[in-house]
Coordinates of C-alpha atoms and ligand atoms in Angstrom, one line a residue:
M720 CA -6.8 -18.0 -9.1
R721 CA -7.9 -16.2 -6.0
Q722 CA -11.4 -16.8 -4.8
P723 CA -13.4 -13.5 -4.9
P724 CA -14.2 -12.3 -1.4
G725 CA -17.4 -13.7 0.1
K726 CA -18.8 -14.8 3.4
G727 CA -19.8 -18.1 4.8
L728 CA -20.9 -21.4 3.5
L729 CA -23.2 -20.1 0.8
A730 CA -20.3 -18.1 -0.8
A731 CA -18.2 -21.3 -0.8
V732 CA -21.0 -23.2 -2.6
M733 CA -22.0 -20.4 -4.9
P734 CA -19.0 -18.5 -6.1
G735 CA -19.0 -14.8 -6.7
L736 CA -20.7 -12.0 -4.8
R737 CA -24.3 -10.9 -4.6
L738 CA -24.6 -7.9 -6.9
D739 CA -25.5 -5.5 -4.1
Q740 CA -22.5 -6.7 -2.2
L741 CA -20.3 -6.4 -5.3
L742 CA -21.4 -2.8 -6.0
S743 CA -20.6 -1.8 -2.4
R744 CA -17.4 -3.8 -2.1
Y745 CA -15.9 -2.0 -5.1
G746 CA -17.1 1.5 -4.0
H747 CA -19.8 2.2 -6.5
C748 CA -22.8 2.6 -4.2
S749 CA -24.3 1.4 -1.0
R750 CA -26.1 -2.0 -0.9
R751 CA -29.3 -0.1 -0.4
E752 CA -28.7 2.0 -3.6
A753 CA -27.9 -1.2 -5.6
A754 CA -31.4 -1.9 -6.7
D755 CA -31.6 1.5 -8.4
W756 CA -28.3 0.9 -10.2
L757 CA -29.5 -2.5 -11.5
R758 CA -33.0 -1.1 -12.5
G759 CA -31.2 1.6 -14.4
G760 CA -29.3 -1.0 -16.5
R761 CA -25.9 0.2 -15.3
V762 CA -24.7 -3.3 -14.4
T763 CA -24.4 -5.9 -17.1
D764 CA -22.5 -9.1 -18.0
R765 CA -19.5 -9.0 -20.4
D766 CA -22.0 -9.1 -23.4
G767 CA -24.0 -6.1 -22.2
T768 CA -27.0 -8.1 -20.9
P769 CA -28.4 -6.2 -17.9
L770 CA -28.2 -7.9 -14.5
L771 CA -31.3 -7.0 -12.6
N772 CA -31.5 -9.0 -9.4
T773 CA -29.6 -7.7 -6.4
A774 CA -29.4 -11.2 -4.9
Q775 CA -27.8 -12.7 -8.1
R776 CA -24.2 -13.8 -7.6
A777 CA -21.6 -12.9 -10.1
D778 CA -17.8 -13.1 -10.5
P779 CA -16.5 -9.5 -10.3
E780 CA -14.3 -10.2 -13.3
E781 CA -17.4 -11.0 -15.5
V782 CA -19.4 -7.9 -14.6
R783 CA -19.4 -4.5 -16.3
I784 CA -20.5 -1.3 -14.5
D785 CA -21.5 1.6 -16.7
G786 CA -19.8 -0.5 -19.4
Q787 CA -16.5 -0.7 -17.6
P788 CA -14.8 -3.7 -16.0
V789 CA -14.5 -3.7 -12.2
E790 CA -11.2 -2.0 -11.1
F791 CA -8.8 -4.3 -9.2
P792 CA -11.4 -7.1 -8.9
D793 CA -9.0 -9.5 -7.2
R794 CA -7.2 -7.1 -4.8
L795 CA -6.0 -3.5 -4.9
V796 CA -2.2 -3.2 -4.8
V797 CA -0.6 0.0 -6.1
M798 CA 2.7 1.8 -5.5
L799 CA 2.4 5.5 -4.8
H800 CA 5.3 7.9 -5.2
K801 CA 4.6 9.8 -2.0
P802 CA 5.3 13.5 -2.1
A803 CA 6.5 15.4 0.9
G804 CA 3.8 17.2 3.0
C805 CA 1.1 14.5 3.0
A806 CA 0.3 12.2 5.9
C807 CA -0.1 8.4 5.9
S808 CA -3.4 8.6 7.8
H809 CA -7.1 8.4 7.2
N810 CA -7.7 11.2 9.7
P811 CA -9.0 14.3 7.8
A812 CA -7.6 16.4 10.7
E813 CA -4.1 15.5 9.4
S814 CA -4.8 16.6 5.8
P815 CA -3.4 16.6 3.2
L816 CA -3.4 12.8 3.1
I817 CA -1.8 10.2 0.8
Y818 CA -5.4 9.0 0.2
D819 CA -6.3 12.3 -1.5
L820 CA -4.0 11.2 -4.3
L821 CA -6.1 8.1 -5.1
P822 CA -9.3 7.9 -7.0
P823 CA -12.2 8.7 -4.6
R824 CA -14.0 5.5 -5.5
W825 CA -11.2 3.4 -4.0
L826 CA -11.8 5.0 -0.7
R827 CA -15.4 3.8 -0.7
R828 CA -14.3 0.1 -1.3
N829 CA -14.9 -2.3 1.6
P830 CA -12.4 -3.2 2.7
G831 CA -10.7 0.1 1.8
P832 CA -7.1 0.8 0.9
V833 CA -4.4 1.1 3.6
S834 CA -0.7 1.9 3.3
V835 CA 1.8 -0.9 4.0
G836 CA 3.6 0.7 6.9
R837 CA 4.0 4.5 7.0
L838 CA 6.3 7.1 5.8
D839 CA 6.7 10.4 7.8
R840 CA 4.9 13.4 6.4
E841 CA 8.2 14.9 5.1
T842 CA 9.5 11.6 3.7
T843 CA 9.1 11.0 0.0
G844 CA 9.2 7.8 -2.1
L845 CA 7.8 4.4 -2.6
L846 CA 4.7 3.5 -0.6
L847 CA 2.6 0.4 -1.2
I848 CA -1.2 0.7 -0.8
T849 CA -3.5 -2.3 -0.7
D850 CA -6.8 -3.6 0.5
D851 CA -5.3 -7.0 1.2
G852 CA -4.6 -7.1 4.9
A853 CA -2.7 -10.4 4.8
L854 CA -0.3 -8.9 2.2
A855 CA 0.2 -5.8 4.2
H856 CA 1.1 -7.9 7.2
R857 CA 3.5 -10.1 5.3
L858 CA 5.3 -7.1 3.9
T859 CA 5.7 -5.3 7.2
S860 CA 6.7 -8.2 9.4
P861 CA 10.4 -8.3 10.2
K862 CA 10.1 -12.1 10.0
H863 CA 9.8 -11.8 6.2
E864 CA 13.0 -9.7 6.1
I865 CA 12.0 -7.6 3.1
E866 CA 14.7 -4.9 2.7
K867 CA 13.7 -1.3 2.4
T868 CA 16.1 1.2 0.8
Y869 CA 16.3 4.8 2.0
E870 CA 18.3 7.7 0.5
V871 CA 19.3 9.9 3.4
T872 CA 20.7 13.4 3.6
V873 CA 22.0 14.7 6.9
S874 CA 23.2 18.1 8.2
A875 CA 26.4 16.9 9.9
P876 CA 29.2 14.7 8.5
L877 CA 28.6 10.9 9.0
P878 CA 31.1 9.7 11.7
D879 CA 33.7 7.1 11.0
G880 CA 32.6 3.6 12.0
L881 CA 28.9 4.4 11.5
A882 CA 28.4 1.6 8.9
E883 CA 30.0 -0.9 11.3
L884 CA 27.9 0.2 14.2
L885 CA 24.6 -0.1 12.2
A886 CA 25.7 -3.5 10.9
S887 CA 26.4 -4.8 14.4
G888 CA 22.8 -5.0 15.5
T889 CA 23.7 -3.3 18.8
L890 CA 22.3 0.2 18.3
L891 CA 19.6 0.7 21.0
L892 CA 17.4 3.7 20.3
R893 CA 16.0 5.7 23.2
G894 CA 12.7 4.3 24.4
E895 CA 13.2 0.9 22.8
T896 CA 13.9 -2.4 24.6
K897 CA 15.5 -4.2 21.7
P898 CA 18.4 -3.0 19.6
C899 CA 17.9 -2.3 15.9
L900 CA 18.3 -5.3 13.6
P901 CA 21.6 -5.2 11.7
A902 CA 21.3 -2.6 8.9
R903 CA 23.5 -1.9 5.9
L904 CA 24.8 1.7 5.2
E905 CA 26.5 2.8 2.1
I906 CA 28.1 6.3 2.3
T907 CA 27.3 8.1 -1.0
G908 CA 28.7 11.5 -0.2
P909 CA 29.9 13.7 2.7
L910 CA 26.3 14.3 3.8
T911 CA 24.4 11.5 2.0
A912 CA 24.0 7.8 2.5
R913 CA 21.9 4.8 1.4
L914 CA 20.5 2.8 4.3
F915 CA 19.0 -0.7 4.0
L916 CA 16.6 -1.8 6.8
R917 CA 14.6 -4.9 7.4
E918 CA 12.3 -3.5 10.0
G919 CA 10.3 -0.3 10.5
K920 CA 10.3 1.2 14.0
Y921 CA 8.7 4.6 14.5
H922 CA 10.8 7.3 12.7
Q923 CA 13.6 4.7 12.6
V924 CA 15.9 6.2 10.1
R925 CA 15.7 9.7 11.6
R926 CA 16.2 8.3 15.1
M927 CA 19.2 6.1 14.1
L928 CA 21.1 8.9 12.5
A929 CA 20.1 11.6 15.0
S930 CA 21.4 9.2 17.8
Q931 CA 24.8 9.5 16.1
G932 CA 24.8 13.3 15.8
C933 CA 23.5 13.4 12.2
P934 CA 20.0 15.0 12.0
V935 CA 18.2 13.9 8.8
T936 CA 17.3 16.8 6.5
A937 CA 15.8 14.8 3.7
L938 CA 14.6 11.2 3.4
H939 CA 13.4 9.2 0.4
R940 CA 12.5 5.6 0.2
S941 CA 13.7 4.3 -3.2
A942 CA 13.0 0.6 -2.9
I943 CA 11.1 -2.1 -1.1
G944 CA 12.9 -5.4 -1.9
E945 CA 13.3 -5.4 -5.7
L946 CA 10.4 -3.0 -6.2
T947 CA 11.5 0.5 -7.3
L948 CA 9.6 3.6 -8.5
N949 CA 11.1 3.2 -11.9
G950 CA 10.3 6.7 -13.1
L951 CA 6.9 7.0 -11.5
P952 CA 6.4 10.8 -11.0
E953 CA 5.7 12.2 -7.5
G954 CA 2.0 12.1 -6.5
Q955 CA 1.2 9.3 -9.1
W956 CA 0.3 5.7 -8.5
R957 CA 0.8 2.5 -10.5
D958 CA -0.7 -1.0 -10.4
C959 CA 1.9 -3.3 -9.0
R960 CA 0.1 -6.6 -8.4
E961 CA 2.3 -8.5 -10.9
L962 CA 5.6 -7.0 -9.8
L963 CA 4.7 -7.9 -6.2
D964 CA 3.8 -11.5 -7.1
R965 CA 7.3 -11.8 -8.5
L966 CA 8.8 -10.3 -5.4
H967 CA 7.8 -13.0 -2.9
Ligands
LIG115 N1 12.3 6.1 8.9 C1 12.0 7.3 9.2 O1 12.5 7.9 10.1 N2 11.0 7.9 8.5 C2 10.3 7.4 7.5 O2 9.4 8.0 6.9 C3 10.7 6.0 7.2 C4 11.7 5.4 7.9

């Protein structure tokens, strides 16, 4: 099992988190406010016995806060069905944001949730969100070759030979020094295609198709590796820790 987050030698010797750290780590209150929470009996063990000392260490899985288990005590990993119109950003100036679609308490966690890569504001589909930086890195690094599937609609017919060009690994986008990695294209209709990528350059799908005279009018990411939305409605999220563990 994963070790709960903690710092330094003491954490290694004494497992768990100080209760004031725990309350702030999971976004309930600041460390300073923790004493009041404990005094008010809001934090208990599994059996309902109040925990009163901010310095006491506890396993997050064993603690109850206002009678409820800690949410995502090991790590936060959810898939979000991103709707069009919201930005993958923490900057309120870019509102509406994908983070507005998550429970506000998650945003107060420390570390807080981040998206695994980004989708453009107008792109819809599968986006992973996690507080596990190492996982985010593994999933975005081209070294790990996780394939992402995009459903693309364009405004001009897809030219002959496009699938071969994208598969060749020779397409060099303007402003880039390295060509795109080989990508698979399945033509699904006169103006639609499914594109499989193993990397994520800025606006990559839109730039690849625009470079061939086919501006993208709609873009939806339907899968990351084997992971699919599987009926998740737009704007909703789902815990996907288990699915992801099976994925890699
Ligand atoms: N490629 C794009 O151009 N946009 C996205 O949102 C994702 C991939």
